[in-house]
Short mmCIF file of C-alpha atoms and ligand atoms in Angstrom, two decimals:
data_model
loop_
_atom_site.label_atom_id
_atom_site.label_comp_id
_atom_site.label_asym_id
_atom_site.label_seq_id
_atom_site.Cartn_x
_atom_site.Cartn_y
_atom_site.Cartn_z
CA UNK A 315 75.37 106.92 70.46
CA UNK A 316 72.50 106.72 73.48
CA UNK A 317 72.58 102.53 72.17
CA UNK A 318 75.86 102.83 73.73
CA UNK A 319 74.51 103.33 76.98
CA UNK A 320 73.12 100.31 78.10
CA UNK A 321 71.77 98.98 81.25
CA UNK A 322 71.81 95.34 80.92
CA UNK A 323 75.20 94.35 81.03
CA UNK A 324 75.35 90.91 82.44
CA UNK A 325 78.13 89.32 84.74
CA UNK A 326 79.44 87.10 81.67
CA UNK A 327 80.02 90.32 79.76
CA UNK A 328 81.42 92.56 82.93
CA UNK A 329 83.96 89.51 83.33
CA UNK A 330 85.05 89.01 80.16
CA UNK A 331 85.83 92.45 79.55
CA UNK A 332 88.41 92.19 82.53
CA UNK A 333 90.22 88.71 80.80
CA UNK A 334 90.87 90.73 77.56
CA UNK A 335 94.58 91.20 76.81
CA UNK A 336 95.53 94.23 78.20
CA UNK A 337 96.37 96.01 74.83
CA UNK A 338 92.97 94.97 73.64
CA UNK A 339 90.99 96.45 76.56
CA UNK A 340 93.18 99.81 76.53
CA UNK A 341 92.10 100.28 72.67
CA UNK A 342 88.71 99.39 73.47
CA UNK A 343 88.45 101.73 76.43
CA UNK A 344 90.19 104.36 74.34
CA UNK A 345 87.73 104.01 71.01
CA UNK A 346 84.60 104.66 73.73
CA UNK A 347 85.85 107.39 75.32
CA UNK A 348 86.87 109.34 72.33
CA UNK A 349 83.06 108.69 71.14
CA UNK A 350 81.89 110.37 74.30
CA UNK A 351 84.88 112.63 75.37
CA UNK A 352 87.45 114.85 74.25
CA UNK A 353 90.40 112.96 75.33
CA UNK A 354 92.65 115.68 76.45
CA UNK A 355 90.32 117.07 79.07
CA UNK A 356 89.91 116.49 82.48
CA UNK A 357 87.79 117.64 85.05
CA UNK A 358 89.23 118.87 88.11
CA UNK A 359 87.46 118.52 91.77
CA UNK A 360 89.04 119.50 95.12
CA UNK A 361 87.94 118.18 98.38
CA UNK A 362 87.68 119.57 101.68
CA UNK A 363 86.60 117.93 104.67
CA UNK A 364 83.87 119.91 106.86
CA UNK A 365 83.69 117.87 109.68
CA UNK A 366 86.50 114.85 110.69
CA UNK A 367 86.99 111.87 112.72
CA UNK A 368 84.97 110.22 115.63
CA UNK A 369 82.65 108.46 112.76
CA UNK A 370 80.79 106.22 113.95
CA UNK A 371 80.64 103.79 111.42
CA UNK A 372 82.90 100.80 110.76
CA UNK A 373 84.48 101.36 107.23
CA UNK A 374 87.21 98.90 107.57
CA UNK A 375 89.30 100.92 104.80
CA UNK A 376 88.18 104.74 106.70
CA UNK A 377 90.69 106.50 109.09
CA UNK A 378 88.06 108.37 110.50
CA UNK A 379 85.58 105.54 112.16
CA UNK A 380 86.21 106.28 115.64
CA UNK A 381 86.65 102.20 115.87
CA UNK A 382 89.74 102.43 114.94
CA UNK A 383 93.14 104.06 116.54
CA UNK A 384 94.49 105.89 113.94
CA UNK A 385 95.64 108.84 115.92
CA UNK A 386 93.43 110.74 113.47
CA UNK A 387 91.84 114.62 115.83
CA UNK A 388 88.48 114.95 115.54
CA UNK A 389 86.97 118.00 114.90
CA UNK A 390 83.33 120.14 114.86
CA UNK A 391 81.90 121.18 112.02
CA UNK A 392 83.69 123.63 109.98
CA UNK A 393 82.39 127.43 109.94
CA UNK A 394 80.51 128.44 106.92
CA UNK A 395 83.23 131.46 106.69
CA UNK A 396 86.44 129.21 106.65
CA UNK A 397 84.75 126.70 104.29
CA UNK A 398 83.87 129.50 101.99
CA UNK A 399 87.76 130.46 102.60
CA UNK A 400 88.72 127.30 101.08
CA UNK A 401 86.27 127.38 98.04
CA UNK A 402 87.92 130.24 97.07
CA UNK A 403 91.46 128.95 97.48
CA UNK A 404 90.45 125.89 95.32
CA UNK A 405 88.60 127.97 92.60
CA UNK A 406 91.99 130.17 92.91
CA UNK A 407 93.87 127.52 92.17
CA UNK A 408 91.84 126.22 89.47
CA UNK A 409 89.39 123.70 90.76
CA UNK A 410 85.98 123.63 89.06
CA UNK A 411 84.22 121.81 91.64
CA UNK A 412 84.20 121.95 95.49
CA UNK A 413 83.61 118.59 97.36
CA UNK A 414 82.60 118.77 101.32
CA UNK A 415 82.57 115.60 102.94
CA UNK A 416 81.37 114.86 106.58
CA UNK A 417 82.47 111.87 108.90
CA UNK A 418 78.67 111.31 109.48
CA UNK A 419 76.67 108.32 109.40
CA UNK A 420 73.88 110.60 107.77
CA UNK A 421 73.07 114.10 108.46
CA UNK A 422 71.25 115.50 111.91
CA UNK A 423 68.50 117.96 111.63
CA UNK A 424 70.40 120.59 113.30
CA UNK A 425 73.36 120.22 110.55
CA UNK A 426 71.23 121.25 108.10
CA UNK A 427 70.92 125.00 108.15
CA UNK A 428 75.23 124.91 107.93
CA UNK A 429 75.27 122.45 105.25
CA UNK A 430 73.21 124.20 102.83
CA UNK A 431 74.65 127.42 103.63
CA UNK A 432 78.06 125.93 102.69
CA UNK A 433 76.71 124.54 99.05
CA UNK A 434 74.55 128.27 98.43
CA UNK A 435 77.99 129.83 99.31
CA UNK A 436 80.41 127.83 97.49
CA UNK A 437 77.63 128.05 94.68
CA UNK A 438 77.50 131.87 94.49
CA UNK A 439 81.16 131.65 94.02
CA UNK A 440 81.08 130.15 90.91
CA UNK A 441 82.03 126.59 91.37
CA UNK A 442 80.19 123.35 90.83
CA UNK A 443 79.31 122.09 94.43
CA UNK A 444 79.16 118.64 95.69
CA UNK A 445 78.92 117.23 99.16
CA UNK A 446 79.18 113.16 100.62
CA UNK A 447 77.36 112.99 104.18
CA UNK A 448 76.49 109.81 104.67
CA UNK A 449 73.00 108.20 104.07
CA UNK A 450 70.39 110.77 102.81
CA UNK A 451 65.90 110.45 103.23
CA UNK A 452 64.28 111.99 100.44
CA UNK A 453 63.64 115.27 102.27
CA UNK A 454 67.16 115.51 103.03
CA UNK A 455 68.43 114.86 99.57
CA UNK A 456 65.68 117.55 98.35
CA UNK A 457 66.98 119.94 100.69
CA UNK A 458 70.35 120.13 99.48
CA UNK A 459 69.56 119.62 95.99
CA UNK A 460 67.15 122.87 96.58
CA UNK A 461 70.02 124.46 97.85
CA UNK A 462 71.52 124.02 95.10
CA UNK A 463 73.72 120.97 95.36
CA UNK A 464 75.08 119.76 91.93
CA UNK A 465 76.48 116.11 93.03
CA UNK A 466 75.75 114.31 96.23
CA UNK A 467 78.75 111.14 96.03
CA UNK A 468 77.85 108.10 98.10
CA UNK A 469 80.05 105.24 96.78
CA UNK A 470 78.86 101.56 96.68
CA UNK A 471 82.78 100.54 97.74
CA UNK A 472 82.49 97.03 96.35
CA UNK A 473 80.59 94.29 95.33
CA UNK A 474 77.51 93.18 97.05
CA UNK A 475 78.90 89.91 97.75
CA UNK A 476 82.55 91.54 99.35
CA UNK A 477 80.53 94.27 100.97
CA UNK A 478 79.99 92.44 104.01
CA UNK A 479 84.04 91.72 105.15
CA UNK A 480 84.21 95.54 104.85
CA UNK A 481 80.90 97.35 106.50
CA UNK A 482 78.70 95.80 108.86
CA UNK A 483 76.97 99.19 110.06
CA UNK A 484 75.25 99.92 107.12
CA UNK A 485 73.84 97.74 104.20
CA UNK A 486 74.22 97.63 100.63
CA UNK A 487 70.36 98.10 100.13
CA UNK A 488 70.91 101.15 102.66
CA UNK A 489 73.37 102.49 99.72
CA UNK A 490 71.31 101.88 97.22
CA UNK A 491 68.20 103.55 98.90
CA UNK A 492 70.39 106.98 99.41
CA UNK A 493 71.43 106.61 95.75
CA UNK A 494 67.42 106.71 94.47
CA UNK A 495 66.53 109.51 96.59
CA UNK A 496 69.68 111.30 95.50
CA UNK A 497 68.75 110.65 91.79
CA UNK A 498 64.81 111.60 92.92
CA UNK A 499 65.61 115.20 93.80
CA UNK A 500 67.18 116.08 90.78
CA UNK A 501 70.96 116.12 92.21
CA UNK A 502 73.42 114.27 89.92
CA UNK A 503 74.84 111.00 91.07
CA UNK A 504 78.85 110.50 92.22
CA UNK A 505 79.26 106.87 93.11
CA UNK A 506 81.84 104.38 92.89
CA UNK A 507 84.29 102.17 95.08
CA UNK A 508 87.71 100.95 96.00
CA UNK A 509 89.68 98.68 94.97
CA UNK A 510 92.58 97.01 96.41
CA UNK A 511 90.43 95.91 100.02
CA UNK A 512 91.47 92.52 98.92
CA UNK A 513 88.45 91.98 96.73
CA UNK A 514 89.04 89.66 93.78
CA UNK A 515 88.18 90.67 89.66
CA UNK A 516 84.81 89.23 90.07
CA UNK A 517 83.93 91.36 92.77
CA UNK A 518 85.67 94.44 91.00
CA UNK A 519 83.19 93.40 88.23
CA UNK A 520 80.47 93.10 90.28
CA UNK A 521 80.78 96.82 91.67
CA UNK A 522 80.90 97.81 88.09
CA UNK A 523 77.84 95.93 87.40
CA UNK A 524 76.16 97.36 89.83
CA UNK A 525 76.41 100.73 89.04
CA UNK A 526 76.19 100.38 85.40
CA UNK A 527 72.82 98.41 85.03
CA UNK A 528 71.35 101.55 87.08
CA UNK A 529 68.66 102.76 85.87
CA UNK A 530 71.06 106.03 84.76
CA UNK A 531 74.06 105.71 84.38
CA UNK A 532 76.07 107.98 87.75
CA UNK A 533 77.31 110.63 86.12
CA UNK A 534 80.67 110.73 88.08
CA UNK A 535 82.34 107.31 89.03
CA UNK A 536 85.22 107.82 91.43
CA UNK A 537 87.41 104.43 91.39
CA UNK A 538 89.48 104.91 94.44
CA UNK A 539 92.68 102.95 95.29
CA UNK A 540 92.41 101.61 99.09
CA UNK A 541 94.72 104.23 100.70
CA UNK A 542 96.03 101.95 103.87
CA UNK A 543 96.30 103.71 107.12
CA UNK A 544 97.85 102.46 110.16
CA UNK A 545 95.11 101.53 112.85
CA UNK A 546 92.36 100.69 110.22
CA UNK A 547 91.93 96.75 109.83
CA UNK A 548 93.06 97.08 106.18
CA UNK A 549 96.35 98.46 106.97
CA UNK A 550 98.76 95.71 105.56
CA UNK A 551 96.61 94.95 103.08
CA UNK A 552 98.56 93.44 99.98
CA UNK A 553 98.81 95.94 96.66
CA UNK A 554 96.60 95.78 94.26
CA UNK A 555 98.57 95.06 90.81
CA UNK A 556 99.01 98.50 89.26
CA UNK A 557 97.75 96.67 85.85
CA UNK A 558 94.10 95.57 87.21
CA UNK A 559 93.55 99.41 88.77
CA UNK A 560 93.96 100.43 85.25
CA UNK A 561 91.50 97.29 83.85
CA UNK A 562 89.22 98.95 86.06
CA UNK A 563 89.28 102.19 84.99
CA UNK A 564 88.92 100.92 81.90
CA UNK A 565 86.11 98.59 82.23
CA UNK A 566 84.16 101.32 84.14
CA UNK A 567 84.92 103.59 80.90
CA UNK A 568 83.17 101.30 78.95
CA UNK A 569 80.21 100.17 81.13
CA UNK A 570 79.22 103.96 81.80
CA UNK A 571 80.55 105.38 78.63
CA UNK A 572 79.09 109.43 78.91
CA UNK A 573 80.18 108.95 82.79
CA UNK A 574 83.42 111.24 83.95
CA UNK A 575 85.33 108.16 85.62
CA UNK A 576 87.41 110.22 88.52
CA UNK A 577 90.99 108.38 89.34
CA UNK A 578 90.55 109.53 92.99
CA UNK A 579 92.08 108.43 96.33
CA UNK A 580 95.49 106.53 95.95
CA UNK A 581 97.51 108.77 93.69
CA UNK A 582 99.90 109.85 95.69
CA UNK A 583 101.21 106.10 95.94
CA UNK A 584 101.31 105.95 91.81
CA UNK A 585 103.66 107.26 89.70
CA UNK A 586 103.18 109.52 86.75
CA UNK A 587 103.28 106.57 84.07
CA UNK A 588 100.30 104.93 85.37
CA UNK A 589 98.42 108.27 86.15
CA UNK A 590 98.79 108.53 82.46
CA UNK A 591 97.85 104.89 81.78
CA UNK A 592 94.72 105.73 83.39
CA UNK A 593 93.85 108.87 81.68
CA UNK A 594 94.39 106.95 78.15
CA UNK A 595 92.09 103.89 79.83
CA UNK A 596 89.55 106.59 80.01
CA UNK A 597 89.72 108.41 83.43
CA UNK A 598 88.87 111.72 82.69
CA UNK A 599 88.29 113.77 86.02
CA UNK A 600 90.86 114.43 89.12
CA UNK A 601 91.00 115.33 93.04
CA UNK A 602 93.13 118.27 92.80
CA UNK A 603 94.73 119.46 96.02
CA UNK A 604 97.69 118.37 98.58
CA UNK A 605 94.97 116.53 100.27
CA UNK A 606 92.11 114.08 99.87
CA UNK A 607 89.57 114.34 103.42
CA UNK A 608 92.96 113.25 105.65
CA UNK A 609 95.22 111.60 103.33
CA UNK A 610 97.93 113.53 100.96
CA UNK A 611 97.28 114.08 97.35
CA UNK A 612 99.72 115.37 95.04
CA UNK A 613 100.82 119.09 95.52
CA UNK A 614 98.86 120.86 92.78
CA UNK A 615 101.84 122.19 90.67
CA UNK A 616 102.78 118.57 90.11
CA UNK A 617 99.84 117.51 88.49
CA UNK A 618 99.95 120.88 86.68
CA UNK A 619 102.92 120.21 85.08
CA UNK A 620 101.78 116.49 84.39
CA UNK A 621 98.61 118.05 82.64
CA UNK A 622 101.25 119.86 80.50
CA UNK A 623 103.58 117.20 79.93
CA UNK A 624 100.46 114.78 78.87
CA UNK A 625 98.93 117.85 76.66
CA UNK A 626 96.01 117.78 79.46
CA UNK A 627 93.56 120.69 79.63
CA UNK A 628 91.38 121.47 82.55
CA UNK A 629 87.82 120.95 81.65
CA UNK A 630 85.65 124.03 81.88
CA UNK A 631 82.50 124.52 83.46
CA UNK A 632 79.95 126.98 82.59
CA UNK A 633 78.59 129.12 84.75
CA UNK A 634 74.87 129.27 84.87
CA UNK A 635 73.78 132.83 85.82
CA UNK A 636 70.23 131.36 87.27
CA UNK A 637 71.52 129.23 89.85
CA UNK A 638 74.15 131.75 90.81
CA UNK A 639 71.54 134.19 91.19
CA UNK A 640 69.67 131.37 93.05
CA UNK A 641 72.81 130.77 95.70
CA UNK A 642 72.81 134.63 95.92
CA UNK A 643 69.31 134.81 97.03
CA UNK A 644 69.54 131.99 99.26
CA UNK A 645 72.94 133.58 100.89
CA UNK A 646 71.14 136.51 101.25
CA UNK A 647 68.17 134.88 103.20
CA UNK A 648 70.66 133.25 105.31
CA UNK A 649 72.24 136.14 105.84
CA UNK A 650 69.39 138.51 107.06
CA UNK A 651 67.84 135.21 109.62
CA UNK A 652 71.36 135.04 110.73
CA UNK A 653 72.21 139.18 110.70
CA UNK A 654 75.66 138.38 109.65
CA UNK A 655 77.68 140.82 107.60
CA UNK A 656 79.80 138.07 106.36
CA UNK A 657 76.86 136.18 104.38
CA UNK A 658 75.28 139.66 103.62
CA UNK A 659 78.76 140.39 101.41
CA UNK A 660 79.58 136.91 100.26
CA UNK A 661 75.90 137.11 98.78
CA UNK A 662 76.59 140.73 96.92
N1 LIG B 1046 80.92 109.49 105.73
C1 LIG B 1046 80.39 109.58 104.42
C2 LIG B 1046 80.17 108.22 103.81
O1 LIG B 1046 80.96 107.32 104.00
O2 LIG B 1046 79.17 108.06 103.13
C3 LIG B 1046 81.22 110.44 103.49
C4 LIG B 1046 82.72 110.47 103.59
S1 LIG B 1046 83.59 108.96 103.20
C5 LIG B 1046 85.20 109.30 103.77
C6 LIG B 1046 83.63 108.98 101.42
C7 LIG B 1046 84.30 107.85 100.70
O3 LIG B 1046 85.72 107.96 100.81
C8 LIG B 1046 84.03 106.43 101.15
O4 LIG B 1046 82.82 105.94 100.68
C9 LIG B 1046 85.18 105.68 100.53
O5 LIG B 1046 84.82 105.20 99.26
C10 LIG B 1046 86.29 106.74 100.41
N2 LIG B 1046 87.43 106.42 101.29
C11 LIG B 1046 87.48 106.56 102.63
N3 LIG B 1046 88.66 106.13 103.13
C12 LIG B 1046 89.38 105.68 102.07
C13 LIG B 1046 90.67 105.11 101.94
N4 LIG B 1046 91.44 104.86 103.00
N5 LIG B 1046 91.10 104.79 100.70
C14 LIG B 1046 90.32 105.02 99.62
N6 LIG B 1046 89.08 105.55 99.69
C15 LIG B 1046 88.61 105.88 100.90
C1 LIG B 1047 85.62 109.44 96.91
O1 LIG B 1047 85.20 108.50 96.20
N1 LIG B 1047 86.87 109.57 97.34
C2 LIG B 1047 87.01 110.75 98.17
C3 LIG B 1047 85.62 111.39 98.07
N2 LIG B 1047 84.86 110.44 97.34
C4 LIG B 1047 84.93 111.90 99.25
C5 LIG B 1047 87.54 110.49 99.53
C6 LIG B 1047 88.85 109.75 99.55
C7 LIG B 1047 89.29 109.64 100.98
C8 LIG B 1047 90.64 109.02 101.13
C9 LIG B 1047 91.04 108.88 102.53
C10 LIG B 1047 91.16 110.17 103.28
O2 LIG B 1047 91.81 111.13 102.79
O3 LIG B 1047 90.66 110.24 104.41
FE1 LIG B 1048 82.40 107.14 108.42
FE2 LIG B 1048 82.33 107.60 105.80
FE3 LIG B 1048 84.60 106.77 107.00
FE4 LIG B 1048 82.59 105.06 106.74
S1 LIG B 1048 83.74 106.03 105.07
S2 LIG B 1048 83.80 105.40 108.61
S3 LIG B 1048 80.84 106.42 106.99
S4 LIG B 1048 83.57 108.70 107.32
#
């Protein structure tokens, strides 16, 4: 099976995997991820956004770059306490992983001491932990992942060559350079795009390309759908056809075959027919939760009783009893520098 995960693909290949007839790319994507996958499971993430708006990047798809008027409040930093709040509310409601993401352009020193506090304590809870704050330096990224951080995401967005209609504040070698020294620490890699920014299927392709002929593989691929809000600059953006999300799905599926390929922001605008489409074109992991960082998601008991009208089972994750005792410890420390009670009982 590992000769099925291969880093070479070239641009011919990546494009004519996205001219196939439809039918004949669905049965390929399905073959591959029954080889890799139990078909019926999906993983289930839910996000919560620790610090929003006033970004000061220029994301043309992002509500919260302050460049834009989207009537979007900004707010500080979330407490350790009420994040912790939320992890359990997620875990409660049957999440398996807990994503934090910050409207940063990378973290500040001072953040620091919160943010790994947050992944220790959502840790010692007993979910899988993963945070997206911008660019990361190697001591940053081995920071967290001593904390204990399981995923750090930090999409690529699009292709190299479409990159520059959507981001001028940061570079695509800037990306790239937070993605190695996310993979150098030892965290595992969540990285992806959107589509729908008006890209075309080459440029779809070339995201795909990009992240596939890494040197390993990302282990989670989110492949968003541009959610348009009013103020950004892609706003009125025309819809993507329904059919070439799903090619994309699919085409990631088979690029990045041992990857989970997450069918992330955008599915509140889809209906349940082509959330199925693109669990049977291979997606295989979910945000879970009425809302994305500042968008609406689907209210959970929906996509509860999709998962049971599709014969979709949550996929489990193990606990590992060493890092829990790990987040414990580290809860504990932060507890005693801070004297806090709260940390001090979380940690027990
Ligand atoms: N500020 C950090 C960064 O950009 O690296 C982390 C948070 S940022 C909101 C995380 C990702 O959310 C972006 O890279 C983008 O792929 C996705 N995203 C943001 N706004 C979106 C939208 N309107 N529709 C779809 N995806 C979006
Ligand atoms: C990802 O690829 N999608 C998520 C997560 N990683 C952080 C974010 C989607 C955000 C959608 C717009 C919003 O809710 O603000
Ligand atoms: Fe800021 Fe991230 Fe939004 Fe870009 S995507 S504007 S970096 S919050």
């Amino acid at each position: 099976m590992s000769d099925m995960i291969r880093h070479n693909w070239t641009r011919d290949q990546a494009n004519a995997l996205f001219q196939l007839p439809f039918s004949d790319l669905m049965f390929k994507a399905q073959t591959m991820h029954r080889q890799f996958f139990d078909p019926n499971q999906v993983q289930i993430s839910t996000l919560c956004s620790i610090k929003t708006g006033a970004c000061p990047e220029d994301c043309a798809y992002c509500p919260q770059s302050a460049r834009y008027d989207t009537g979007l409040e900004r707010e500080k930093l979330m407490k350790v306490e009420s994040v912790l709040e939320e992890a359990k509310a997620a875990k409660a409601s049957g999440a398996t992983r807990f994503c934090m993401g910050a409207a940063w352009r990378s973290p500040k020193k001072k953040d620091m001491p919160y943010v790994t506090a947050m992944v220790a304590g959502v840790k010692s809870l007993g979910l899988e932990t993963c945070m997206t704050l911008g660019m990361l330096d190697q001591a940053q990224a081995q920071e967290l992942s001593d904390a204990g951080l399981d995923y750090y995401n930090h999409n690529l967005d699009t292709s190299p060559e479409y990159y520059g209609d959507i981001i001028t504040t940061r570079t695509y070698q800037d990306r790239l350079d937070t993605l190695g020294n996310v993979r150098e620490s030892g965290m595992k890699v969540c990285s992806g795009g959107i589509v729908g920014m008006g890209e075309d299927e080459g440029d779809r392709a070339g995201l795909l390309l990009q992240l596939a002929n890494m040197p390993q593989h990302p282990e989670s691929v989110p492949v968003n759908m541009l959610v348009k809000v009013e103020g950004t600059p892609l706003a009125d953006q025309a819809d993507l056809d329904p059919f070439d999300f799903i090619r994309t799905v699919a085409v990631a599926r088979i690029m990045m075959p041992a990857s989970h390929v997450r069918l992330s922001a955008g599915r509140e605008e889809m209906n349940e027919q082509m959330q199925a489409m693109a669990f049977m074109a291979g997606a295989n992991s979910i945000f879970y939760g009425e809302k994305l960082l500042t968008t609406p998601n689907p209210e959970a008991n929906k996509d509860m009783q999709l998962f049971k009208r599709l014969g979709i089972r949550r996929e489990e994750y193990e606990v590992n009893e060493d890092d829990t005792a790990h987040a414990e410890t580290l809860m504990a420390a932060v507890a005693e520098a801070r004297n806090d009670q709260f940390f001090y009982n979380a940690a027990k």
